Structure formats: structure tokens, C-alpha cells
CSV table of N, CA, C and O in Angstrom, one decimal:
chain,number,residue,atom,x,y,z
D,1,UNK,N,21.9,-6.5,6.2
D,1,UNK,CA,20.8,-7.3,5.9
D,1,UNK,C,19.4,-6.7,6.3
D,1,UNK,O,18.4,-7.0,5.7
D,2,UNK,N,19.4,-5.3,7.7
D,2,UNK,CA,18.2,-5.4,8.2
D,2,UNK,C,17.7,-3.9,7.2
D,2,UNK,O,16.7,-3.2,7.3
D,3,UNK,N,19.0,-3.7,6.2
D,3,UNK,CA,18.4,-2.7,5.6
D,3,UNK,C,17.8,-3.1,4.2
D,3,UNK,O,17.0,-2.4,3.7
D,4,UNK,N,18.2,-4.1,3.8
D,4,UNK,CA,17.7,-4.9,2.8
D,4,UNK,C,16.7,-5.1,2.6
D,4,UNK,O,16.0,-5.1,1.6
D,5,UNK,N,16.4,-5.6,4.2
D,5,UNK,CA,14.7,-6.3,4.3
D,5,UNK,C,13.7,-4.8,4.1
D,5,UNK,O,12.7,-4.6,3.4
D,6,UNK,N,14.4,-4.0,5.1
D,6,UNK,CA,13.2,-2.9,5.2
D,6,UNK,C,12.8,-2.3,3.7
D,6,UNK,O,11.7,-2.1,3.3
D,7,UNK,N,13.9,-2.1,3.2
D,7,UNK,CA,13.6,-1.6,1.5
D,7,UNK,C,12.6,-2.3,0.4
D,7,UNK,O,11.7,-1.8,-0.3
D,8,UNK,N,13.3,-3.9,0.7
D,8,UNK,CA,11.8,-4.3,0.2
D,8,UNK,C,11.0,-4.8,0.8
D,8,UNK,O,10.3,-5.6,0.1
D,9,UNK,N,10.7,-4.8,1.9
D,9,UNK,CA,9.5,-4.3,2.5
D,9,UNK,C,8.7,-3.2,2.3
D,9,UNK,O,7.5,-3.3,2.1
D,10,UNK,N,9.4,-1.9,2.2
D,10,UNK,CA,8.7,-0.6,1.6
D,10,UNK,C,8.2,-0.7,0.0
D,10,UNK,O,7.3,0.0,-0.4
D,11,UNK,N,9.0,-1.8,-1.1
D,11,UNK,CA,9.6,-1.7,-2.2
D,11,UNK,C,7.8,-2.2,-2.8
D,11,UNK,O,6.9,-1.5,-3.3
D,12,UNK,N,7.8,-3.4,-2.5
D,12,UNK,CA,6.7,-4.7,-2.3
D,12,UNK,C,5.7,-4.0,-2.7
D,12,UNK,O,5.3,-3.9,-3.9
D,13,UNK,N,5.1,-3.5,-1.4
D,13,UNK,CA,3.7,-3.1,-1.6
D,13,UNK,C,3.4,-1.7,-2.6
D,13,UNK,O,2.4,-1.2,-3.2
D,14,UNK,N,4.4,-1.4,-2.4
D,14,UNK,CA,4.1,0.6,-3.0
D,14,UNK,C,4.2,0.1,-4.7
D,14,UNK,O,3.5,0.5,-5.6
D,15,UNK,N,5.4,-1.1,-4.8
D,15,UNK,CA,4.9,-0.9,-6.1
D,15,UNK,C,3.6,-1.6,-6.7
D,15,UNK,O,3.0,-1.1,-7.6
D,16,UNK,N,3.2,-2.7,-5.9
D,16,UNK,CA,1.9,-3.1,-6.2
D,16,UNK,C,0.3,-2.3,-5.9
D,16,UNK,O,-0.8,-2.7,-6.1
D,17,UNK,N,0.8,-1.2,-5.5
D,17,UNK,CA,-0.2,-0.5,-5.1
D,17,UNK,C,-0.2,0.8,-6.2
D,17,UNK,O,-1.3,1.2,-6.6
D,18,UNK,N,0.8,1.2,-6.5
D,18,UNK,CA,1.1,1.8,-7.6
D,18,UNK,C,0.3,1.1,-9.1
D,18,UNK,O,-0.4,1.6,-9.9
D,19,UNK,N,0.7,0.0,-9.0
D,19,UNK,CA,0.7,-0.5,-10.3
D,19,UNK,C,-0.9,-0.5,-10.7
D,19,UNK,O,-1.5,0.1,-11.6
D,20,UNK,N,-1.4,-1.5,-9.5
D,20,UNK,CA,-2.8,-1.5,-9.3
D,20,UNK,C,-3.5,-0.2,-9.8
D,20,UNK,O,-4.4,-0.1,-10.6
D,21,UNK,N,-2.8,1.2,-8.8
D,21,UNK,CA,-3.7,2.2,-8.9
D,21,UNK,C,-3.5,2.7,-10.2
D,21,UNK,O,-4.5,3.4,-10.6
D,22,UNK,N,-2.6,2.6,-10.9
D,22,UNK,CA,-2.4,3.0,-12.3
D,22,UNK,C,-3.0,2.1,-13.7
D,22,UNK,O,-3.4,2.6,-14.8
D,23,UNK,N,-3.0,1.1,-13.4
D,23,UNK,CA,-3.3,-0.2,-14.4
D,23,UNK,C,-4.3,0.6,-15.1
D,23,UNK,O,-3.8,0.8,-16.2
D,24,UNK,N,-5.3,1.0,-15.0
D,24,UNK,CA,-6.2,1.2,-16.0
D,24,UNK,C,-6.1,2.4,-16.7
D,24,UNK,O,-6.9,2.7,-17.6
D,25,UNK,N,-5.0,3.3,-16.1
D,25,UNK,CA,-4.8,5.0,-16.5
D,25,UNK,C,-3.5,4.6,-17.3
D,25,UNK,O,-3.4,5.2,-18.3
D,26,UNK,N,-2.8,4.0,-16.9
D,26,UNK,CA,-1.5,3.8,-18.0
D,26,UNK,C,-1.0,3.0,-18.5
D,26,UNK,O,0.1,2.9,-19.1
D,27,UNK,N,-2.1,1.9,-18.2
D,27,UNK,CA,-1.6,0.6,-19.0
D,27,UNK,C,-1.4,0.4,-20.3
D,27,UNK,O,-0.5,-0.3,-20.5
D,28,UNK,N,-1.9,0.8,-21.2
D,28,UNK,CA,-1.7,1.0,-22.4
D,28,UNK,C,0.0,2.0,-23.1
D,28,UNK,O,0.5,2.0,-24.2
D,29,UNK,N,0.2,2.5,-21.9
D,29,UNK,CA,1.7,3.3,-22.4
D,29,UNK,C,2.6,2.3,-22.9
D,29,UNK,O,2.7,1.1,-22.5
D,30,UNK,N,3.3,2.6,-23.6
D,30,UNK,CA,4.5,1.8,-23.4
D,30,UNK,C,5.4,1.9,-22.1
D,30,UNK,O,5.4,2.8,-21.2
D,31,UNK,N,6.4,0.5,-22.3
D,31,UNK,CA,6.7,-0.2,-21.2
D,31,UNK,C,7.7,1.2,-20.4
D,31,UNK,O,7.4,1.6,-19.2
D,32,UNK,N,8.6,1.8,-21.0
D,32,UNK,CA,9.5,2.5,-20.1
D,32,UNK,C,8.6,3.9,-19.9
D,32,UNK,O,9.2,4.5,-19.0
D,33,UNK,N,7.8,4.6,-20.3
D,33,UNK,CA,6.8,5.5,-20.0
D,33,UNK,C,6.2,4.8,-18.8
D,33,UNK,O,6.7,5.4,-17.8
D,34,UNK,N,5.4,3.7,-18.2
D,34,UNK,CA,5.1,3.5,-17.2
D,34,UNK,C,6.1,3.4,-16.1
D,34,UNK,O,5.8,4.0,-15.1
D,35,UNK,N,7.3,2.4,-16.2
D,35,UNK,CA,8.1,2.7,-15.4
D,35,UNK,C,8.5,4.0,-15.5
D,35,UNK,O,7.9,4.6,-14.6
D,36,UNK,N,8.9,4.6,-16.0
D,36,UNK,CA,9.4,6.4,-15.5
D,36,UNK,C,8.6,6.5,-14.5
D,36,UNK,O,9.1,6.7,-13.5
D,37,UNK,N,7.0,6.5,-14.5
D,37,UNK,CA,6.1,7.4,-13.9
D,37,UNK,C,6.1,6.7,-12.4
D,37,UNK,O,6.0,7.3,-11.3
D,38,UNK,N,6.2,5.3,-12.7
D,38,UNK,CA,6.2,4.0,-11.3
D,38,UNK,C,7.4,4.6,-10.7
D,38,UNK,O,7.3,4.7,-9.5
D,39,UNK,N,8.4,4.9,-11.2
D,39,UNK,CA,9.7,4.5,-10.1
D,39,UNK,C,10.1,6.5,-9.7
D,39,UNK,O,10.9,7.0,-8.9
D,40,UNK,N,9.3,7.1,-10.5
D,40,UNK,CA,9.3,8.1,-10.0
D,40,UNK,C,8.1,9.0,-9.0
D,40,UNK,O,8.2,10.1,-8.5
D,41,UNK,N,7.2,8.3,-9.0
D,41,UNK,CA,6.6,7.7,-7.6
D,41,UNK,C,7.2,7.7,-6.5
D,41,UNK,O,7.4,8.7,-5.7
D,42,UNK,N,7.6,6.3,-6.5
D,42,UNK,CA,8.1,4.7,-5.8
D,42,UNK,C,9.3,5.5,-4.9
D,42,UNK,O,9.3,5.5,-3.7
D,43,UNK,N,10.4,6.1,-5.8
D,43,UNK,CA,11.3,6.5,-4.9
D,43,UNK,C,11.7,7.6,-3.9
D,43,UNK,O,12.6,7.7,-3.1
D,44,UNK,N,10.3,8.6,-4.1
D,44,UNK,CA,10.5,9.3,-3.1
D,44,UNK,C,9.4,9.6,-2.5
D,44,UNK,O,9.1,10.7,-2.3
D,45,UNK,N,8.8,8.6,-2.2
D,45,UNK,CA,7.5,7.7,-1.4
D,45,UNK,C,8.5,7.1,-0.7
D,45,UNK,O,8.7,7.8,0.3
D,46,UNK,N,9.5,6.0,-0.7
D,46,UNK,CA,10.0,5.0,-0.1
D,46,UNK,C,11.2,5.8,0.5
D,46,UNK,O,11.4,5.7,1.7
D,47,UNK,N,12.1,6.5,-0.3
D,47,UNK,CA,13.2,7.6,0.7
D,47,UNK,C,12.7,8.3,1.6
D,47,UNK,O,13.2,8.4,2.7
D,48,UNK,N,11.5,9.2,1.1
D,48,UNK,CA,11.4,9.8,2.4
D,48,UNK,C,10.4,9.6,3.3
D,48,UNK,O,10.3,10.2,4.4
D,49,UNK,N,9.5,8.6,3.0
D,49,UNK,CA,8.1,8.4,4.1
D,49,UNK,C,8.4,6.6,4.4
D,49,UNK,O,8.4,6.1,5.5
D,50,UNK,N,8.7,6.1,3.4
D,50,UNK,CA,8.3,4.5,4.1
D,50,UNK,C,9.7,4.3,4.8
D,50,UNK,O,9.6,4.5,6.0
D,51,UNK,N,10.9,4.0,4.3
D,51,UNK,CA,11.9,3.9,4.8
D,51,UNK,C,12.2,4.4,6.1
D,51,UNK,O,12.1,3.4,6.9
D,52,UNK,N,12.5,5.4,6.6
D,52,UNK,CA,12.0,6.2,7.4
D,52,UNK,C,11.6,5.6,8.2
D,52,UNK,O,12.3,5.2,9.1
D,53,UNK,N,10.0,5.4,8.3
D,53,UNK,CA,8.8,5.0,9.1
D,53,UNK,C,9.2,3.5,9.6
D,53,UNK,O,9.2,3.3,10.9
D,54,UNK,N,9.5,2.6,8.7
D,54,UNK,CA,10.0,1.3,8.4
D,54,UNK,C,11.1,1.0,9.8
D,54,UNK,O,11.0,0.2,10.8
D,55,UNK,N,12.1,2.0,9.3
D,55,UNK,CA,13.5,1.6,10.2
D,55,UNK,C,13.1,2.1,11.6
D,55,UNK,O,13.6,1.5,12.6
D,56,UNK,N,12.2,3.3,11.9
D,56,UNK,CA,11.9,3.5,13.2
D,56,UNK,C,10.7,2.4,14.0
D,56,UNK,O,10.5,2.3,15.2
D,57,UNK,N,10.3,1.9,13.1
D,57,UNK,CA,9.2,0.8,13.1
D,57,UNK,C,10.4,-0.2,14.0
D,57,UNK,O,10.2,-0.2,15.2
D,58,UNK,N,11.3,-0.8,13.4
D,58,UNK,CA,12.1,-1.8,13.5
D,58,UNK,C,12.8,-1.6,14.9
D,58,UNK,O,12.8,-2.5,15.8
D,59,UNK,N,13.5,-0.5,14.9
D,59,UNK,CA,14.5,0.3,16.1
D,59,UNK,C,13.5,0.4,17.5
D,59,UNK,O,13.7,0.5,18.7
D,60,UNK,N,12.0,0.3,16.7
D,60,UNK,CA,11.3,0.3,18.3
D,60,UNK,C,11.4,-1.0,18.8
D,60,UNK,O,11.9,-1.4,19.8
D,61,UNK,N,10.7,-1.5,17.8
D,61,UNK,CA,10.6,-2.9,18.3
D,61,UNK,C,11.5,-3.9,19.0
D,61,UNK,O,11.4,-4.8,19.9
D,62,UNK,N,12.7,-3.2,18.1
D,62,UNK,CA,14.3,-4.4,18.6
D,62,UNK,C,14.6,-3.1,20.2
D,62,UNK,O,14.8,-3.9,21.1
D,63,UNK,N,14.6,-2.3,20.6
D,63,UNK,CA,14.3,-1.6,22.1
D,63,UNK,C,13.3,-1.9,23.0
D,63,UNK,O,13.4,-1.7,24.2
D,64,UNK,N,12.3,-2.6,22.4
D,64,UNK,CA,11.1,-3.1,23.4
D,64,UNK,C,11.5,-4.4,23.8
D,64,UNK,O,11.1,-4.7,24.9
D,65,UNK,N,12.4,-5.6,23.0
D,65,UNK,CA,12.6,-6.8,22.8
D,65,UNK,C,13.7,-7.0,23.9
D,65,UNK,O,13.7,-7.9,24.8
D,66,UNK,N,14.3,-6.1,23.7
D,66,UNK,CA,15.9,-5.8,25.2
D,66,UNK,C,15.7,-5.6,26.5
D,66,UNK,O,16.7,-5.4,27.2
């Protein structure tokens, strides 16, 4: 479950931030041309920097709590 949360926790923002940052550069593409470019972003943003960051985020916090 606590990996669930972290993913979309990383998932959430990056794609709204993505989207945002793209909206006026590729909004006009068609639909699966934007996703290609979003989720090929998104996924190795979120595998290797947010995820990552996220779970060590978590593992501190739940060691400070004990």
C-alpha cells in the first residue's frame, strides 16, 4: 500500500506539471502523440528521481517516528 501511495504521489503532480508545461506547445497534437511524449517524460522522472526521493522521504520519517 505504502508503495502505491508514493507512486501516485510522484504520479499526480509531474503529470500536472507536465501537462501544464506542455499545454500550449502540444496541445494541438493528437491524443496518443501527446501521451507518448507525457509518459515518456513521466516515467523516468518518477523511476529514477521522484520515487526514489519519495521512499527515502518516507523511510526517514517512519525512523524519526520510532
Amino acid at each position: 500500500m505504502r508503495s502505491l501511495l508514493i507512486s501516485w504521489a510522484a504520479a499526480w503532480p509531474t503529470i500536472t506539471v507536465l501537462l501544464l508545461l506542455m499545454d500550449g506547445t502540444i496541445g494541438h497534437w493528437p491524443l496518443a502523440m501527446r501521451t507518448l511524449l507525457l509518459t515518456g517524460l513521466m516515467v523516468p522522472l518518477m523511476t529514477l528521481i521522484l520515487v526514489p526521493v519519495l521512499s527515502h522521504l518516507v523511510e526517514h520519517l517512519e525512523t524519526r517516528r520510532t
